[in-house]
Short mmCIF file of C-alpha atoms in Angstrom, two decimals:
data_model
loop_
_atom_site.label_atom_id
_atom_site.label_comp_id
_atom_site.label_asym_id
_atom_site.label_seq_id
_atom_site.Cartn_x
_atom_site.Cartn_y
_atom_site.Cartn_z
CA UNK L 267 -0.28 0.19 0.06
CA UNK L 268 1.54 3.39 -0.58
CA UNK L 269 0.24 6.52 1.02
CA UNK L 270 0.21 9.93 -0.44
CA UNK L 271 0.23 12.81 1.86
CA UNK L 272 -2.17 14.84 1.70
CA UNK L 273 -2.19 17.16 -1.69
CA UNK L 274 0.59 15.05 -3.14
CA UNK L 275 -0.73 13.03 -6.03
CA UNK L 276 -3.05 15.58 -7.63
CA UNK L 277 -5.06 15.74 -4.53
CA UNK L 278 -4.87 19.20 -3.34
CA UNK L 279 -8.51 19.30 -4.15
CA UNK L 280 -9.37 16.86 -1.72
CA UNK L 281 -8.40 18.89 1.79
CA UNK L 282 -8.07 22.65 2.31
CA UNK L 283 -5.00 21.25 4.68
CA UNK L 284 -1.46 21.12 4.04
CA UNK L 285 0.42 18.20 4.69
CA UNK L 286 3.41 18.98 7.16
CA UNK L 287 6.32 16.53 8.67
CA UNK L 288 4.04 15.96 12.03
CA UNK L 289 1.13 14.69 10.51
CA UNK L 290 1.88 10.92 11.86
CA UNK L 291 -1.89 10.54 12.95
CA UNK L 292 -2.76 10.44 9.12
CA UNK L 293 -0.45 7.48 9.10
CA UNK L 294 -2.57 6.02 12.13
CA UNK L 295 -5.64 6.54 10.41
CA UNK L 296 -4.60 4.68 7.38
CA UNK L 297 -3.25 1.50 9.47
CA UNK L 298 -6.61 1.32 11.45
CA UNK L 299 -8.27 1.20 8.04
CA UNK L 300 -5.89 -1.45 6.78
CA UNK L 301 -6.68 -3.08 9.75
CA UNK L 302 -10.41 -2.83 10.96
CA UNK L 303 -11.81 -2.88 7.17
CA UNK L 304 -9.44 -5.10 5.09
CA UNK L 305 -8.53 -7.28 7.85
CA UNK L 306 -4.56 -7.07 7.23
CA UNK L 307 -3.23 -9.42 10.71
CA UNK L 308 0.53 -7.53 10.22
CA UNK L 309 1.50 -4.48 8.92
CA UNK L 310 5.06 -3.29 8.01
CA UNK L 311 5.64 0.68 7.46
CA UNK L 312 8.25 2.22 5.86
CA UNK L 313 8.79 5.94 5.33
CA UNK L 314 11.56 7.85 3.59
CA UNK L 315 12.71 11.77 4.69
CA UNK L 316 9.93 13.32 5.75
CA UNK L 317 7.89 10.23 5.81
CA UNK L 318 10.78 8.94 7.88
CA UNK L 319 9.99 11.43 10.40
CA UNK L 320 6.67 10.87 10.50
CA UNK L 321 6.92 7.06 10.73
CA UNK L 322 9.53 7.02 13.73
CA UNK L 323 7.22 9.82 15.35
CA UNK L 324 4.40 7.34 14.93
CA UNK L 325 6.22 4.90 16.68
CA UNK L 326 7.34 6.56 19.50
CA UNK L 327 4.67 9.30 20.28
CA UNK L 328 2.25 6.71 21.65
CA UNK L 329 3.68 3.28 21.51
CA UNK L 330 0.85 1.70 24.34
CA UNK L 331 -1.76 2.73 21.58
CA UNK L 332 -0.47 1.48 18.66
CA UNK L 333 -2.24 -1.50 16.87
CA UNK L 334 -0.64 -4.62 17.43
CA UNK L 335 -0.80 -5.73 13.61
CA UNK L 336 2.24 -2.85 13.42
CA UNK L 337 4.69 -5.02 13.39
CA UNK L 338 7.43 -3.07 12.56
CA UNK L 339 8.87 0.46 11.31
CA UNK L 340 11.52 1.15 8.66
CA UNK L 341 12.82 5.05 8.11
CA UNK L 342 14.90 5.80 5.08
CA UNK L 343 17.03 9.45 5.58
CA UNK L 344 14.61 10.43 8.15
CA UNK L 345 14.54 14.48 8.72
CA UNK L 346 14.31 13.57 12.55
CA UNK L 347 15.35 17.28 13.55
CA UNK L 348 13.47 19.61 11.26
CA UNK L 349 15.06 22.65 12.64
CA UNK L 350 18.29 21.28 11.81
CA UNK L 351 16.98 20.45 8.17
CA UNK L 352 16.14 23.97 7.39
CA UNK L 353 19.69 25.39 8.37
CA UNK L 354 21.40 22.30 6.22
CA UNK L 355 19.59 23.61 3.26
CA UNK L 356 20.56 26.70 3.03
CA UNK L 357 24.37 26.04 2.81
CA UNK L 358 25.88 26.96 -0.67
CA UNK L 359 26.48 23.68 -1.68
CA UNK L 360 22.90 22.85 -1.95
CA UNK L 361 21.67 25.98 -3.69
CA UNK L 362 20.20 24.20 -6.76
CA UNK L 363 18.07 21.94 -4.48
CA UNK L 364 17.02 24.79 -1.92
CA UNK L 365 15.84 26.39 -5.24
CA UNK L 366 14.14 23.54 -6.30
CA UNK L 367 12.04 22.91 -3.25
CA UNK L 368 11.00 26.54 -2.91
CA UNK L 369 9.87 26.88 -6.30
CA UNK L 370 7.73 23.55 -5.86
CA UNK L 371 6.48 24.92 -2.76
CA UNK L 372 5.60 28.00 -4.25
CA UNK L 373 3.75 26.07 -6.80
CA UNK L 374 1.90 24.10 -4.33
CA UNK L 375 0.79 26.99 -2.33
CA UNK L 376 -0.34 28.78 -5.63
CA UNK L 377 -2.48 25.93 -6.24
CA UNK L 378 -4.03 26.00 -2.98
CA UNK L 379 -5.12 29.49 -2.97
CA UNK L 380 -6.71 28.66 -6.04
CA UNK L 381 -9.03 25.74 -4.89
CA UNK L 382 -9.12 27.70 -1.11
CA UNK L 383 -8.68 31.22 -1.80
CA UNK L 384 -10.47 32.20 1.65
CA UNK L 385 -7.43 30.16 3.84
CA UNK L 386 -4.55 31.20 1.58
CA UNK L 387 -2.76 34.40 1.15
CA UNK L 388 0.02 34.59 -1.58
CA UNK L 389 0.39 38.16 -1.67
CA UNK L 390 4.56 38.58 -1.59
CA UNK L 391 5.30 35.32 -2.32
CA UNK L 392 7.85 35.91 -3.78
CA UNK L 393 9.72 37.20 -0.53
CA UNK L 394 9.57 33.65 0.70
CA UNK L 395 13.02 32.48 0.19
CA UNK L 396 13.73 30.04 2.45
CA UNK L 397 12.25 26.74 3.71
CA UNK L 398 12.25 28.19 7.36
CA UNK L 399 10.59 31.67 6.14
CA UNK L 400 7.80 29.05 4.45
CA UNK L 401 7.15 27.16 7.15
CA UNK L 402 6.67 30.29 9.46
CA UNK L 403 4.11 31.97 6.98
CA UNK L 404 2.32 28.45 6.13
CA UNK L 405 3.17 25.20 7.08
CA UNK L 406 3.12 26.29 10.96
CA UNK L 407 -0.15 28.30 10.92
CA UNK L 408 -2.18 26.18 8.73
CA UNK L 409 -0.59 23.24 11.05
CA UNK L 410 -1.78 24.55 14.23
CA UNK L 411 1.31 25.78 15.55
CA UNK L 412 2.60 28.86 16.75
CA UNK L 413 5.64 29.67 14.36
CA UNK L 414 8.29 27.64 12.47
CA UNK L 415 10.12 26.82 16.14
CA UNK L 416 7.01 25.47 17.53
CA UNK L 417 6.37 23.47 14.35
CA UNK L 418 9.88 21.99 14.13
CA UNK L 419 10.22 21.62 18.36
CA UNK L 420 6.93 18.97 18.08
CA UNK L 421 6.89 17.47 14.68
CA UNK L 422 10.52 16.18 15.02
CA UNK L 423 10.76 12.83 15.53
CA UNK L 424 13.81 12.91 17.57
CA UNK L 425 12.29 13.52 21.12
CA UNK L 426 10.48 10.27 21.01
CA UNK L 427 12.76 7.78 19.45
CA UNK L 428 13.73 6.58 22.98
CA UNK L 429 10.45 5.43 23.53
CA UNK L 430 10.00 3.35 20.63
CA UNK L 431 9.06 0.04 21.68
CA UNK L 432 8.40 -1.88 18.48
CA UNK L 433 11.26 -3.42 16.17
CA UNK L 434 12.46 0.03 13.90
CA UNK L 435 15.20 0.17 11.22
CA UNK L 436 17.04 3.52 10.82
CA UNK L 437 19.29 3.69 7.31
CA UNK L 438 20.96 7.30 7.37
CA UNK L 439 23.85 7.83 5.06
CA UNK L 440 26.77 9.73 6.91
CA UNK L 441 26.95 12.38 3.80
CA UNK L 442 23.38 13.18 3.94
CA UNK L 443 23.37 16.89 2.24
CA UNK L 444 20.30 17.27 3.84
CA UNK L 445 19.63 16.00 7.07
CA UNK L 446 22.25 15.92 9.57
CA UNK L 447 23.65 12.63 10.89
CA UNK L 448 24.52 14.06 13.87
CA UNK L 449 21.20 13.52 15.95
CA UNK L 450 21.33 10.18 15.48
CA UNK L 451 24.43 10.22 17.45
CA UNK L 452 22.33 10.81 20.77
CA UNK L 453 23.01 8.01 23.44
CA UNK L 454 19.56 7.67 24.44
CA UNK L 455 18.90 6.33 20.37
CA UNK L 456 21.74 4.02 20.65
CA UNK L 457 20.26 2.70 23.98
CA UNK L 458 16.87 1.44 22.64
CA UNK L 459 17.28 -1.87 21.73
CA UNK L 460 14.09 -1.75 19.39
CA UNK L 461 16.06 0.33 17.06
CA UNK L 462 18.74 -0.74 14.41
CA UNK L 463 20.59 1.86 13.08
CA UNK L 464 22.43 1.51 9.70
CA UNK L 465 24.87 4.00 8.57
CA UNK L 466 26.96 3.84 5.98
CA UNK L 467 29.55 6.89 4.57
CA UNK L 468 27.62 7.16 1.56
CA UNK L 469 24.37 7.45 0.17
CA UNK L 470 23.47 11.07 -0.05
CA UNK L 471 19.67 11.59 0.82
CA UNK L 472 17.69 8.87 0.04
CA UNK L 473 20.20 7.52 -2.70
CA UNK L 474 21.87 4.28 -1.94
CA UNK L 475 22.49 2.77 -5.38
CA UNK L 476 24.48 0.24 -5.29
CA UNK L 477 25.85 -2.60 -7.95
CA UNK L 478 23.83 -5.85 -8.79
CA UNK L 479 25.67 -8.47 -6.96
CA UNK L 480 25.03 -11.96 -5.39
CA UNK L 481 21.62 -11.66 -6.69
CA UNK L 482 20.74 -9.07 -5.80
CA UNK L 483 19.85 -5.61 -7.67
CA UNK L 484 20.81 -2.48 -7.10
CA UNK L 485 18.41 -0.67 -4.84
CA UNK L 486 20.40 -1.30 -1.75
CA UNK L 487 18.49 0.16 0.72
CA UNK L 488 15.08 -1.38 -0.29
CA UNK L 489 16.63 -4.43 -0.41
CA UNK L 490 17.57 -3.56 3.31
CA UNK L 491 14.28 -2.63 4.26
CA UNK L 492 12.99 -6.26 3.04
CA UNK L 493 15.92 -8.35 4.45
CA UNK L 494 14.85 -6.17 8.05
CA UNK L 495 11.41 -7.11 7.25
CA UNK L 496 11.75 -10.66 6.91
CA UNK L 497 13.94 -10.93 10.08
CA UNK L 498 11.49 -9.68 12.48
CA UNK L 499 8.55 -12.00 10.52
CA UNK L 500 10.54 -14.66 11.39
CA UNK L 501 11.68 -13.86 14.83
CA UNK L 502 8.11 -13.05 15.59
CA UNK L 503 6.40 -15.69 14.00
CA UNK L 504 3.57 -13.47 12.32
#
């Protein structure tokens, strides 16, 4: 099952709201529907980048109320400290990507304004030139936060990682240019026996493309996810 976040996959017209990195409740709603209406006996959740942050946040924020059918989670290049990520994209070496991100955000907010003109103000949108400025003006306010710092503080998964109680795989390259690796050095994360952390030197952001070898294709990180889920399934006999 693939989940498109709100507004992704040409779904801007279906919800007046914007997606943001803290919407773990959306993941929870989908998982519960898969359990209650589709009767799936076991679910393995994998998230990439911001989706990885949402996945880990879901696993750790209220571990006692997760559906028992959620067996394990995987996160690739998760943006677990949103404030550091907003700062990292401002580095000169990332200017091409930053420009692309900002242009994409501008297009999205213009589209939302056309669909919901009473909710979104696009005046002086051209002056919004950083991720932090966009989050300050749009993401935080429409997400129910007081400002960007409040959003980053409450939507980041980092504080929830020590509380994760189900098998969890995190794959994060040390050379990731957008999402700093440093937060994953937190001793509280390493001391959680439920978290397996793979930290290759290279891989960039959601990269990890290798060479075909020993019967395995070049999609290295996807193979690690499948391998982890299969191992958990065998160990827990689910």
